Short mmCIF file of C-alpha atoms in Angstrom, two decimals:
data_model
loop_
_atom_site.label_atom_id
_atom_site.label_comp_id
_atom_site.label_asym_id
_atom_site.label_seq_id
_atom_site.Cartn_x
_atom_site.Cartn_y
_atom_site.Cartn_z
CA VAL G 1 -141.55 -332.01 -71.60
CA PHE G 2 -142.78 -330.47 -74.89
CA GLY G 3 -145.84 -329.40 -72.91
CA LEU G 4 -147.10 -332.99 -72.58
CA ILE G 5 -146.22 -333.60 -68.93
CA ASN G 6 -146.51 -330.86 -66.34
CA CYS G 7 -145.15 -331.95 -62.98
CA CYS G 8 -145.92 -328.49 -61.62
CA ALA G 9 -149.60 -328.12 -62.56
CA GLY G 10 -150.35 -327.08 -58.97
CA LYS G 11 -153.14 -324.55 -58.51
CA VAL G 12 -154.18 -324.97 -62.14
CA SER G 13 -155.29 -328.52 -61.37
CA GLY G 14 -157.48 -327.52 -58.42
CA ALA G 15 -157.27 -326.25 -54.87
CA LEU G 16 -156.63 -328.64 -52.03
CA THR G 17 -157.51 -328.26 -48.36
CA VAL G 18 -154.70 -327.99 -45.85
CA ALA G 19 -155.99 -331.07 -44.02
CA ALA G 20 -156.08 -333.25 -47.15
CA GLY G 21 -152.71 -332.03 -48.40
CA GLY G 22 -151.07 -332.39 -45.00
CA ALA G 23 -152.38 -335.94 -44.64
CA ALA G 24 -151.01 -336.87 -48.06
CA LEU G 25 -147.60 -335.36 -47.33
CA ALA G 26 -147.43 -337.21 -44.01
CA GLY G 27 -148.69 -340.46 -45.54
CA GLY G 28 -145.68 -341.19 -47.69
CA PRO G 29 -145.13 -341.94 -51.39
CA ALA G 30 -148.37 -343.84 -52.03
CA ALA G 31 -150.51 -341.12 -50.42
CA ILE G 32 -148.63 -338.42 -52.31
CA ALA G 33 -149.05 -340.21 -55.63
CA ALA G 34 -152.76 -340.72 -54.94
CA LEU G 35 -153.35 -337.02 -54.27
CA ALA G 36 -150.95 -335.46 -56.77
CA THR G 37 -152.52 -333.99 -59.85
CA PRO G 38 -153.91 -336.91 -61.86
CA PHE G 39 -151.65 -337.93 -64.70
CA LEU G 40 -148.51 -336.83 -62.81
CA ALA G 41 -147.96 -340.06 -60.92
CA LEU G 42 -148.19 -342.08 -64.11
CA PHE G 43 -145.21 -340.44 -65.76
CA ALA G 44 -141.83 -338.95 -65.06
CA CYS G 45 -142.54 -336.77 -62.02
CA SER G 46 -140.39 -337.28 -58.95
CA GLN G 47 -141.68 -337.47 -55.37
CA ASP G 48 -140.36 -333.93 -54.78
CA GLU G 49 -142.31 -332.67 -57.80
CA MET G 50 -145.47 -334.36 -56.56
CA LYS G 51 -144.95 -332.86 -53.08
CA LEU G 52 -144.54 -329.43 -54.69
CA ASP G 53 -147.77 -330.01 -56.63
CA ILE G 54 -149.64 -330.74 -53.40
CA LYS G 55 -148.14 -327.78 -51.51
CA ASP G 56 -148.97 -325.45 -54.40
CA ARG G 57 -152.56 -326.71 -54.50
CA MET G 58 -152.77 -326.04 -50.74
CA GLY G 59 -151.79 -322.42 -51.42
CA PHE G 60 -148.37 -322.59 -49.74
CA CYS G 61 -146.25 -321.71 -52.81
CA HIS G 62 -145.43 -318.63 -54.87
CA LYS G 63 -144.43 -319.16 -58.50
CA VAL G 64 -141.24 -317.19 -59.20
CA GLY G 65 -141.03 -317.96 -62.90
CA THR G 66 -140.11 -320.40 -65.64
CA TRP G 67 -137.01 -320.87 -67.75
CA CYS G 68 -135.86 -323.20 -70.50
CA SER G 69 -133.61 -325.79 -68.88
CA SER G 70 -132.91 -327.90 -71.96
CA SER G 71 -133.06 -327.07 -75.64
CA PHE G 72 -132.20 -328.72 -78.94
CA LEU G 73 -131.49 -326.71 -82.09
CA GLY G 74 -132.94 -323.63 -80.42
CA ILE G 75 -136.18 -325.37 -79.48
CA CYS G 76 -136.93 -325.65 -75.79
CA LYS G 77 -137.38 -329.31 -74.82
CA THR G 78 -137.76 -328.90 -71.08
CA LYS G 79 -138.84 -325.98 -68.96
CA ARG G 80 -138.31 -325.66 -65.24
CA THR G 81 -140.40 -323.54 -62.91
CA ALA G 82 -139.09 -322.09 -59.67
CA TYR G 83 -141.35 -321.82 -56.63
CA CYS G 84 -140.89 -320.50 -53.12
CA CYS G 85 -142.94 -322.66 -50.74
CA PHE G 86 -143.75 -321.76 -47.16
CA GLU G 87 -145.09 -323.50 -44.07
CA SER G 88 -148.57 -321.99 -44.42
CA LYS G 89 -150.80 -319.91 -46.65
CA LEU G 90 -150.43 -317.03 -44.17
CA SER G 91 -146.63 -317.12 -44.58
CA ARG G 92 -146.97 -317.03 -48.36
CA VAL G 93 -149.41 -314.10 -48.28
CA LEU G 94 -147.12 -312.17 -45.90
CA GLN G 95 -144.16 -312.81 -48.21
CA GLU G 96 -145.99 -311.84 -51.41
CA GLN G 97 -147.48 -308.64 -50.06
CA GLY G 98 -144.56 -307.74 -47.82
CA ARG G 99 -142.05 -308.02 -50.64
CA LEU G 100 -144.10 -305.51 -52.64
CA GLN G 101 -143.98 -303.04 -49.74
CA LEU G 102 -140.23 -303.48 -49.24
CA ASN G 103 -139.44 -303.67 -52.95
CA LYS G 104 -137.68 -306.98 -52.19
CA PRO G 105 -137.44 -309.11 -55.36
CA TRP G 106 -137.94 -312.84 -55.61
CA GLY G 107 -134.90 -313.05 -57.89
CA GLN G 108 -134.66 -314.73 -61.26
CA PRO G 109 -136.35 -318.12 -61.72
CA LYS G 110 -132.99 -319.87 -62.03
CA ASN G 111 -131.73 -318.21 -58.82
CA GLU G 112 -134.85 -317.56 -56.74
CA GLN G 113 -134.59 -315.77 -53.40
CA CYS G 114 -137.00 -317.43 -50.97
CA LYS G 115 -135.45 -316.20 -47.73
CA GLY G 116 -137.81 -314.80 -45.14
CA PHE G 117 -137.73 -311.28 -43.77
CA THR G 118 -135.14 -310.06 -41.32
CA ILE G 119 -136.45 -308.58 -38.08
CA ALA G 120 -135.71 -305.08 -39.40
CA GLU G 121 -137.61 -305.80 -42.64
CA PHE G 122 -140.59 -307.24 -40.77
CA GLN G 123 -140.73 -304.16 -38.54
CA ARG G 124 -141.07 -301.99 -41.66
CA LEU G 125 -144.13 -303.88 -42.92
CA ASP G 126 -147.53 -302.21 -42.69
CA LEU G 127 -149.82 -305.18 -42.04
CA SER G 128 -152.88 -302.92 -42.22
CA ARG G 129 -152.23 -302.50 -45.96
CA MET G 130 -152.21 -306.26 -46.59
CA ASP G 131 -155.17 -308.23 -47.91
CA PHE G 132 -155.62 -311.40 -45.85
CA THR G 133 -158.95 -312.36 -47.45
CA GLU G 134 -157.55 -315.65 -48.72
CA VAL G 135 -156.35 -316.58 -45.23
CA TYR G 136 -159.54 -315.40 -43.46
CA ALA G 137 -161.60 -317.80 -45.56
CA ASP G 138 -159.51 -320.73 -44.26
CA PHE G 139 -159.82 -319.52 -40.65
CA LEU G 140 -163.58 -319.14 -40.99
CA ASP G 141 -163.95 -322.61 -42.49
CA ALA G 142 -161.86 -324.10 -39.67
CA ALA G 143 -163.80 -322.23 -36.97
CA LYS G 144 -167.33 -322.88 -38.19
CA LEU G 145 -169.64 -323.60 -35.31
CA PRO G 146 -172.64 -325.84 -35.69
CA ASP G 147 -175.95 -324.17 -36.42
CA GLU G 148 -177.28 -323.18 -32.98
CA VAL G 149 -180.96 -323.69 -33.78
CA GLN G 150 -180.35 -327.12 -35.26
CA THR G 151 -178.15 -328.12 -32.32
CA MET G 152 -180.75 -326.99 -29.77
CA THR G 153 -183.46 -328.88 -31.65
CA GLU G 154 -181.33 -332.04 -31.67
CA ILE G 155 -180.60 -331.72 -27.92
CA GLN G 156 -184.28 -331.23 -27.13
CA GLN G 157 -185.18 -334.22 -29.29
CA LYS G 158 -182.61 -336.41 -27.50
CA ILE G 159 -183.99 -335.35 -24.11
CA GLN G 160 -187.53 -336.09 -25.28
CA ASN G 161 -186.43 -339.49 -26.63
CA TYR G 162 -184.81 -340.32 -23.27
CA TYR G 163 -187.97 -339.49 -21.32
CA ASP G 164 -190.14 -341.34 -23.83
CA LEU G 165 -187.94 -344.41 -23.44
CA HIS G 166 -187.55 -344.27 -19.64
CA GLY G 167 -190.85 -342.70 -18.66
CA GLY G 168 -191.41 -339.39 -16.97
CA ARG G 169 -191.86 -335.90 -18.28
CA PRO G 170 -189.25 -333.53 -19.66
#
């Protein structure tokens, strides 16, 4: 509204991990309000707008565009932004890059087209031409193994502590 309240700040307000965002979405209205972009919960943003904010910060949404939804004397009072949100960051990346390959538009902001690919469309995609860097980073973070040297040192120390406490030699 006149640029004062932005219920769709999303990625602009900071990235959010999938775990934190998922927990907030599952936690209900209080959890959503607590994690939504600060300032949003205090004003006129609905629960759906706050959920969109969280999903966008998790990287699940593609911004289609913005349009003036309400004007007065030719001055735009309220703008609306259309997003297509998906179940995961991988789904969003596939949609964004796949649509470019297929020349499949998102539609106009007022009438966005968020439908997934048909089987025939998906078969035409060349996944080798897609950049999954954004998704790989999440996979690597999720699959991080503990530092082997540090873990071995800790195990050896625990064994030594056991023998020191109970007698005997390691």
